mmCIF file of C-alpha atoms in Angstrom:
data_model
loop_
_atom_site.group_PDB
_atom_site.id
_atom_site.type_symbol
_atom_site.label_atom_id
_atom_site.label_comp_id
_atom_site.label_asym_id
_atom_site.label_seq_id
_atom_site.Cartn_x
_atom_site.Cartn_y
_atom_site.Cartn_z
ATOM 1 C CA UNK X 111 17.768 14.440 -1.825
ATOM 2 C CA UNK X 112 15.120 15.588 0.304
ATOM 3 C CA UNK X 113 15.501 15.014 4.214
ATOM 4 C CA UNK X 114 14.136 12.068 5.771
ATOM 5 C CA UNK X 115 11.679 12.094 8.711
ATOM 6 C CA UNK X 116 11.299 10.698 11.688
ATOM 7 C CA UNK X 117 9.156 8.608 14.117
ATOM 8 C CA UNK X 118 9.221 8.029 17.587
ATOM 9 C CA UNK X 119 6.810 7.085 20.216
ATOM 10 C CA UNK X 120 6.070 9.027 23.311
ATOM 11 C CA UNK X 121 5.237 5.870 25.533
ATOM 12 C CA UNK X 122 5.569 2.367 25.074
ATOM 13 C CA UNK X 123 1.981 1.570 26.266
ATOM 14 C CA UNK X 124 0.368 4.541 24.448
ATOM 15 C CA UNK X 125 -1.582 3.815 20.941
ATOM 16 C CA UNK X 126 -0.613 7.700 20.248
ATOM 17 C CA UNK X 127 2.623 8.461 18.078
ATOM 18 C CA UNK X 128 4.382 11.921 16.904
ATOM 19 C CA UNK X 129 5.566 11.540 13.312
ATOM 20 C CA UNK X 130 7.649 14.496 12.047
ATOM 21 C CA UNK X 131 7.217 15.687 8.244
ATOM 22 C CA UNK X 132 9.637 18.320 6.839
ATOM 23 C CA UNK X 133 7.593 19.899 3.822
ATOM 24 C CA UNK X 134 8.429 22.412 1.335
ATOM 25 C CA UNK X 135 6.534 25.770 3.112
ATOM 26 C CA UNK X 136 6.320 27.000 -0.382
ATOM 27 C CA UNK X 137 4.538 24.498 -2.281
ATOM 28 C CA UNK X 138 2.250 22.625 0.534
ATOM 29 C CA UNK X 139 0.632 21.904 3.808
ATOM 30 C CA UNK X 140 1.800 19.668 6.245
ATOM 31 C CA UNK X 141 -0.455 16.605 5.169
ATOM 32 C CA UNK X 142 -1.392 14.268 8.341
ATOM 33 C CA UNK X 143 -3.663 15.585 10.802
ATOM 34 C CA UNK X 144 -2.291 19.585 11.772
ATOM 35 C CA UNK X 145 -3.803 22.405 10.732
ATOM 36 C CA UNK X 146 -2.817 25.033 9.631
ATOM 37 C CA UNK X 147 -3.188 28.225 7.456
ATOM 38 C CA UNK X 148 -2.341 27.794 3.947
ATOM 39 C CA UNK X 149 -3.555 24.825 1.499
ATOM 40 C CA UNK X 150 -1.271 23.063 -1.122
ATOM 41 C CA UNK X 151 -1.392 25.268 -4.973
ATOM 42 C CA UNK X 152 -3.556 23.867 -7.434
ATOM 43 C CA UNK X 153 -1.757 21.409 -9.837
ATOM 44 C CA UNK X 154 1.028 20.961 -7.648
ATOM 45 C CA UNK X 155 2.546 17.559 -7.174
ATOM 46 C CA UNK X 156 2.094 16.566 -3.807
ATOM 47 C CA UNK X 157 4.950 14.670 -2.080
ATOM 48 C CA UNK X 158 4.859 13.046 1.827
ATOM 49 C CA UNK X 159 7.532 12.709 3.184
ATOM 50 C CA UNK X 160 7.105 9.433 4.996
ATOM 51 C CA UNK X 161 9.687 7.069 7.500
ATOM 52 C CA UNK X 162 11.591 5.989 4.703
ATOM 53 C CA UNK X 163 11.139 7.488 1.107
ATOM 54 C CA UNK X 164 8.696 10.217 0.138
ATOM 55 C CA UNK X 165 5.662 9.271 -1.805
ATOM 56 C CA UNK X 166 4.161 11.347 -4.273
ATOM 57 C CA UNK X 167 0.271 11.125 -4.364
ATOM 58 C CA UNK X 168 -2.720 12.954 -6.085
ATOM 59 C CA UNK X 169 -3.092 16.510 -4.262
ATOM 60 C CA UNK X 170 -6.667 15.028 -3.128
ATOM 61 C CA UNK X 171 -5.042 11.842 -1.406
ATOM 62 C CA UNK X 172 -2.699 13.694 0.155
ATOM 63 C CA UNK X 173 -4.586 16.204 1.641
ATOM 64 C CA UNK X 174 -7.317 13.672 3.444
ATOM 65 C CA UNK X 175 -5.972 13.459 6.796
ATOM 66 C CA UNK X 176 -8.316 10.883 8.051
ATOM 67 C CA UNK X 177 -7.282 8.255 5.385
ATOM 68 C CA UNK X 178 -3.684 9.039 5.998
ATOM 69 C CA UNK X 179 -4.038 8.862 9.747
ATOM 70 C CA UNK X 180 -5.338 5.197 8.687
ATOM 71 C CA UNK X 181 -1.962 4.761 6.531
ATOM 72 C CA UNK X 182 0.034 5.131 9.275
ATOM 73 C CA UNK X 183 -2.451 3.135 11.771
ATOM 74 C CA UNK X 184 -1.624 0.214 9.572
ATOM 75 C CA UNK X 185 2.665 1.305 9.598
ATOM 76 C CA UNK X 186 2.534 1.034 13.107
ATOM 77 C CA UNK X 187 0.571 -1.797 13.620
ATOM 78 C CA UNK X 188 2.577 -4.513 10.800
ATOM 79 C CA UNK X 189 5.750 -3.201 11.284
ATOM 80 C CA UNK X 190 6.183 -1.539 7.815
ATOM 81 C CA UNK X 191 6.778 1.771 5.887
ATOM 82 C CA UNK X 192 3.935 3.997 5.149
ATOM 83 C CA UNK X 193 4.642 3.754 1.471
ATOM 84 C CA UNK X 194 4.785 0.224 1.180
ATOM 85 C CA UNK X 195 0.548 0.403 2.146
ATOM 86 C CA UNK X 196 0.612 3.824 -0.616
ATOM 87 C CA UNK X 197 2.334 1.664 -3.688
ATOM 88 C CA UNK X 198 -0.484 -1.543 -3.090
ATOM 89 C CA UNK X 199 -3.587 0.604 -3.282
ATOM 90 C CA UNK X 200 -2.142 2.853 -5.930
ATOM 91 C CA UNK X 201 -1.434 -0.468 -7.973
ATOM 92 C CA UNK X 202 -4.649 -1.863 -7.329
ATOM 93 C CA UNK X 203 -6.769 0.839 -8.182
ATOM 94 C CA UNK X 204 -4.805 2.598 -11.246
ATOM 95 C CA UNK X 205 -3.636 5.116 -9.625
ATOM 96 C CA UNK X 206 -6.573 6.877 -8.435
ATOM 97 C CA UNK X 207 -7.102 5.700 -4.879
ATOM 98 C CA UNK X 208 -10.419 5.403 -5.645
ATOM 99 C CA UNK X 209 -12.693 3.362 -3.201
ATOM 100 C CA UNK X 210 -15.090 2.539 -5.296
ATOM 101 C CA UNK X 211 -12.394 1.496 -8.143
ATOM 102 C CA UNK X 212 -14.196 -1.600 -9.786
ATOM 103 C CA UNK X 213 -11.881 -3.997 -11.248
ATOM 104 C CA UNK X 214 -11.610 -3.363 -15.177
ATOM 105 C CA UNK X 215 -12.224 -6.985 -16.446
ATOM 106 C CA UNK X 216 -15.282 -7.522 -14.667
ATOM 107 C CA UNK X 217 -13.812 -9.673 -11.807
ATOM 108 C CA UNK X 218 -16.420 -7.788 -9.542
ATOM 109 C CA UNK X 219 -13.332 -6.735 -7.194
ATOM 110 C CA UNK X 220 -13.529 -3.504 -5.553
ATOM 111 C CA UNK X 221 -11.795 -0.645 -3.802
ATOM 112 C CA UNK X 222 -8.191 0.363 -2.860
ATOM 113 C CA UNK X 223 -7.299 -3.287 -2.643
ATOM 114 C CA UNK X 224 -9.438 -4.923 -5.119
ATOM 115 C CA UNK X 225 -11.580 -6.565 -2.220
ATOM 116 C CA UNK X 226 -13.659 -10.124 -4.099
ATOM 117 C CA UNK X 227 -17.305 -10.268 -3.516
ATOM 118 C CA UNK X 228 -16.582 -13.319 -1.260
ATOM 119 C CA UNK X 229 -13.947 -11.752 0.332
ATOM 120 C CA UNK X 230 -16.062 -8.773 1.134
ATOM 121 C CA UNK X 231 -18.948 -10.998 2.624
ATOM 122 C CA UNK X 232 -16.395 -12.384 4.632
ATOM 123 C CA UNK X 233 -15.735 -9.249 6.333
ATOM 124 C CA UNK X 234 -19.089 -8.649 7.083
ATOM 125 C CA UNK X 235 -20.090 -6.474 4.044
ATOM 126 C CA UNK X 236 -20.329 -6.121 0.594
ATOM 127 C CA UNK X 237 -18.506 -4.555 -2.282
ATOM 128 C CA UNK X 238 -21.436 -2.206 -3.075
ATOM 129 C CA UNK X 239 -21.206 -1.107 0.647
ATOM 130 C CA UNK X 240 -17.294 -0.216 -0.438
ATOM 131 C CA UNK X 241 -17.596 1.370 -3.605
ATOM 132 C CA UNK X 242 -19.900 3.486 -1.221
ATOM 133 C CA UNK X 243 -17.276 4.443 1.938
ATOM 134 C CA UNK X 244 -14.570 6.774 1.923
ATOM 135 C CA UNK X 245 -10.762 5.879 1.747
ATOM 136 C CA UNK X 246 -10.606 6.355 5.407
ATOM 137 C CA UNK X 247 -13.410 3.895 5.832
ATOM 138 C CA UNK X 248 -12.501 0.986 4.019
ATOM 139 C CA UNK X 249 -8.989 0.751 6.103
ATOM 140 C CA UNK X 250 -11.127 -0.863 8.775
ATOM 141 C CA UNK X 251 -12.022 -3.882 6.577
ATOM 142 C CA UNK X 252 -8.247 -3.198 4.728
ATOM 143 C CA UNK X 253 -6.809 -4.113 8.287
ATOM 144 C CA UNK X 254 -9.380 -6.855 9.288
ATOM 145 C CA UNK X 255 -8.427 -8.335 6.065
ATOM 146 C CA UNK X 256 -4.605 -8.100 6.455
ATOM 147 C CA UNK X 257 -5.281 -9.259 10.201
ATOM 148 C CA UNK X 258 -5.761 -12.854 8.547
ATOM 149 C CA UNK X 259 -4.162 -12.817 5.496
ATOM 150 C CA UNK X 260 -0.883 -10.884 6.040
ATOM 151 C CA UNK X 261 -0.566 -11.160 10.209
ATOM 152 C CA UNK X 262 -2.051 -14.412 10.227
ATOM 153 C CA UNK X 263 0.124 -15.991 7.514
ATOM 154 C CA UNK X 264 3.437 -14.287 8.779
ATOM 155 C CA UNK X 265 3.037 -15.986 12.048
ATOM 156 C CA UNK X 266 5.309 -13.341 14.169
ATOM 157 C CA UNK X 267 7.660 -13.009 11.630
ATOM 158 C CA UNK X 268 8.549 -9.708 9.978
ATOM 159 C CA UNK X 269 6.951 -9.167 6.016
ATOM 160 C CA UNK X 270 7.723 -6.596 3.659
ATOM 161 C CA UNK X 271 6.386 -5.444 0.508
ATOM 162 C CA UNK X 272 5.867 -8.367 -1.586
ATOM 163 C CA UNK X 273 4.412 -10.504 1.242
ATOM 164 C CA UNK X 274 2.375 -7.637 1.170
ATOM 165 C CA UNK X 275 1.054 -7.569 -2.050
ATOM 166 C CA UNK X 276 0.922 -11.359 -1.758
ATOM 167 C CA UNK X 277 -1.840 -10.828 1.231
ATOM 168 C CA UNK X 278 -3.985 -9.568 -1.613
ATOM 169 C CA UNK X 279 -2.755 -11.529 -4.881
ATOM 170 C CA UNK X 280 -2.040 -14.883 -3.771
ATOM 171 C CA UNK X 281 -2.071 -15.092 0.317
ATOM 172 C CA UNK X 282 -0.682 -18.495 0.214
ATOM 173 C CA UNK X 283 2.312 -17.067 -0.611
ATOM 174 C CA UNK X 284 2.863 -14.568 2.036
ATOM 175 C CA UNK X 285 6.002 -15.628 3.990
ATOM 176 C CA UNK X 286 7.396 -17.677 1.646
ATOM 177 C CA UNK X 287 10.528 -17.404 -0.214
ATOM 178 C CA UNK X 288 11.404 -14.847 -3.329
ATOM 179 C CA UNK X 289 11.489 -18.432 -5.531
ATOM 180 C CA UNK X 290 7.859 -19.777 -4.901
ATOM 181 C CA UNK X 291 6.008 -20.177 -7.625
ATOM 182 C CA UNK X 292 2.255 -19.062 -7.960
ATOM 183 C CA UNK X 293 1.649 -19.868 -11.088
ATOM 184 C CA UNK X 294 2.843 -22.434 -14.226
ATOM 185 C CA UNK X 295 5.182 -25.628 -13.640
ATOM 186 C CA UNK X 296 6.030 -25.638 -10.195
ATOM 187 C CA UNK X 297 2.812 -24.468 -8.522
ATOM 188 C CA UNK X 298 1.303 -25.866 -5.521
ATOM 189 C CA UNK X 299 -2.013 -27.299 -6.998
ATOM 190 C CA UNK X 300 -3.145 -27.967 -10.603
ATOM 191 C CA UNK X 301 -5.228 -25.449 -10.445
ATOM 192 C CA UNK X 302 -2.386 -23.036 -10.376
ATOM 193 C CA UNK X 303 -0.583 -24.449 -12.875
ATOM 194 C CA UNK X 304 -3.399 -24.127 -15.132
ATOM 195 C CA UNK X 305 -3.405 -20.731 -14.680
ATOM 196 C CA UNK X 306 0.062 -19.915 -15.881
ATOM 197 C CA UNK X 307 -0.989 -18.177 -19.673
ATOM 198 C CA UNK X 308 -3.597 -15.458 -17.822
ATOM 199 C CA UNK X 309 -0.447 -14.377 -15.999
ATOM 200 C CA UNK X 310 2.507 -15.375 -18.476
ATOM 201 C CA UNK X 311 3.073 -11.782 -18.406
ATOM 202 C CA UNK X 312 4.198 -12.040 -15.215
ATOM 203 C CA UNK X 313 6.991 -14.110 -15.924
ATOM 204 C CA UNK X 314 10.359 -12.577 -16.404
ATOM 205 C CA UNK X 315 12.423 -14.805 -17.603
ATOM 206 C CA UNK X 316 9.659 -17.094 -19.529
ATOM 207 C CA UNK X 317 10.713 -20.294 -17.731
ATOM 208 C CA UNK X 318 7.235 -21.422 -17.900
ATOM 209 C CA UNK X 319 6.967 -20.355 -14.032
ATOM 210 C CA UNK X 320 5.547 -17.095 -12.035
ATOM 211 C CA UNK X 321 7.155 -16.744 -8.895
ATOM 212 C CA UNK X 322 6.529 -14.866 -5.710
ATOM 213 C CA UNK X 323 9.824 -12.623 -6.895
ATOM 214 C CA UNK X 324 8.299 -11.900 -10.467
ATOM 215 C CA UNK X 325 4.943 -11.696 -9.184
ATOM 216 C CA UNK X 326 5.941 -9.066 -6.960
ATOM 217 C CA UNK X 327 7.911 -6.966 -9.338
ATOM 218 C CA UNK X 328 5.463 -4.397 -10.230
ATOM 219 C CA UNK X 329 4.448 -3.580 -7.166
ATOM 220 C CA UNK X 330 8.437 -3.029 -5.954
ATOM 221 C CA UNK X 331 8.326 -0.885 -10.024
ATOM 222 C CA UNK X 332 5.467 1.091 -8.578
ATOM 223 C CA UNK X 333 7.020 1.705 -5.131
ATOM 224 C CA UNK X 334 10.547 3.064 -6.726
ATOM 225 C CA UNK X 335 9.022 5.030 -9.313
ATOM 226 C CA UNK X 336 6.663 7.075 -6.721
ATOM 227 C CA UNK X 337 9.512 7.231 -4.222
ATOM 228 C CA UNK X 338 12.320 8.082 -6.850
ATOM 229 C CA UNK X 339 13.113 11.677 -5.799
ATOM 230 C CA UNK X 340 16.862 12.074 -6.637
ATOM 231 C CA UNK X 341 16.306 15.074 -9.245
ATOM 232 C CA UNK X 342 14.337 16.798 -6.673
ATOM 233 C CA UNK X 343 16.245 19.611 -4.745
ATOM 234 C CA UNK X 344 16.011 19.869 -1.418
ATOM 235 C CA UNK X 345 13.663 22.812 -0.587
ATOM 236 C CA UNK X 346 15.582 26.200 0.222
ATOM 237 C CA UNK X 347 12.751 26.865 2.956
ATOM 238 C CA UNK X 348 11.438 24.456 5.134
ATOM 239 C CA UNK X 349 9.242 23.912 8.231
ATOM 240 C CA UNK X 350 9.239 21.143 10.578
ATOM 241 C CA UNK X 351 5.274 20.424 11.556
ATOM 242 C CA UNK X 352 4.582 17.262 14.354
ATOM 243 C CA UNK X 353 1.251 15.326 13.842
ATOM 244 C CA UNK X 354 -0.665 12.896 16.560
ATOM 245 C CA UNK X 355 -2.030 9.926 14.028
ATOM 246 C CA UNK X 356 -4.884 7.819 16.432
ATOM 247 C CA UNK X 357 -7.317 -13.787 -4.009
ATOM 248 C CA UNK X 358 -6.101 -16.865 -4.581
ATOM 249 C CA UNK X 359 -5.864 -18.380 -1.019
#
C-alpha cells in the first residue's frame, strides 16, 4: 500500500501549514502548490496522496493547485480529511468536478455541491454567477455555506463524512445519529414522509424508512472506491515534495 503522508503545523497561531506528499517521480508532479519541472503523462491516473487515504482524481483536478489549496483550506478549518471534501463534490457533480455541473433533472442546482437557486441567493449570488467561476472560486461560497449548515449545526462537536454530505442533502440531519430518518415513516415532518418513493432507492433494507446511515451510503461507496488502493504497488522511486497551502433544511 502506498505510504501515507503527513501534516503538521509550523505555529499554533499561524494560518500557514506544510503538508508532505510522497508521489510516484515517474508518473506525476507533486500536485498542491510547488513547482517544479516535469508535468504528470497524458492519460495517466492521477492519485493524491492526502492525510489519510489517497484519492484518485481527473489529471485536470489534480493538477489545479489553487482549487486544491482550497481543499485543504476547508481540511484544516472543519477538522476533516481532504478526501472526505474530494468524494462530496465528485458525487455531486458526476464525477467531473465541474463548476458549472447543472443538476440533470432540472432541479436548477449547480456546481461542485449542487448549490439551489435559493441557496445561492442566500450567499449573495446566483447559480449563473457559479456555473461561471472556477473550482477554486466557488470554495468561498462552498465554505460560507458549510459555515452555517455543517459548523453551525455541529455546534463544536466533531462531524465526519456523512454529516457532511448531510450539510448539503438534508442539513437537518447533520449531527444526528446513523438511525435518523430523512425520509418515509419516521420522518420529522409530513412533508418528509411524503417524500419517501422519490428516494425509496435510498433505502436499504426497504423498511419503508431512509435514514441518515442509508442516506449516506453512497457517498461513504464513493469515498472507498476512489481511495481503494490495495492493488497498487508502492512506487520503486519516490520523492518527498513539502507544499505551503494559504437542501432540505
Amino acid at each position: 500500500r502506498p505510504p501515507r503522508s503527513t501534516l503538521s503545523s509550523s505555529s499554533a497561531a499561524s494560518d500557514v501549514y506544510k503538508r508532505q506528499f510522497v508521489i510516484d517521480s515517474e508518473l506525476t508532479d507533486p500536485l498542491l502548490i510547488v513547482e517544479v519541472a516535469s508535468a504528470p503523462i497524458a492519460g495517466v491516473p492521477t492519485t493524491v496522496f492526502g492525510t489519510t487515504d489517497p484519492y484518485s482524481l481527473p489529471e485536470d483536478v489534480a493538477a489545479d493547485e489553487e482549487f486544491m489549496a482550497g481543499i485543504n483550506m476547508l481540511s484544516e478549518k472543519y477538522n476533516m480529511p481532504p478526501e472526505n471534501f474530494l468524494a462530496v463534490m465528485d458525487f455531486e457533480t458526476g464525477g467531473t468536478f465541474d463548476p458549472a455541473q447543472k443538476n440533470i433533472y432540472g432541479s436548477g442546482a449547480t456546481g461542485l455541491i449542487q448549490f439551489l437557486p435559493s441557496t445561492a441567493e442566500s450567499l449573495g449570488t446566483t447559480t449563473g454567477e457559479l456555473a461561471g467561476m472556477s473550482r477554486a472560486e466557488q470554495i468561498k461560497y462552498i465554505d460560507e455555506y458549510l459555515e452555517t449548515n455543517l459548523a453551525g449545526r455541529l455546534d463544536g462537536k466533531q462531524g465526519d463524512l456523512s454529516d457532511l454530505y448531510m450539510s448539503i442533502l438534508f442539513p437537518r440531519a447533520v449531527g444526528k445519529s446513523d438511525d435518523f430518518v430523512l425520509f418515509g415513516e419516521g420522518a420529522s415532518e409530513e412533508k418528509f414522509i411524503g417524500r419517501y418513493e422519490a428516494n425509496k432507492g435510498l433505502d436499504l433494507n426497504n423498511d419503508g424508512s431512509i435514514t441518515k446511515k442509508e442516506a449516506a451510503s453512497k457517498i461513504m461507496m464513493k469515498k472507498e472506491s476512489k481511495t481503494d488502493v490495495s492493488s497498487i504497488e508502492t512506487p520503486k522511486s519516490c520523492l518527498l515534495y513539502t507544499s505551503p497551502s494559504p437542501r432540505d433544511s
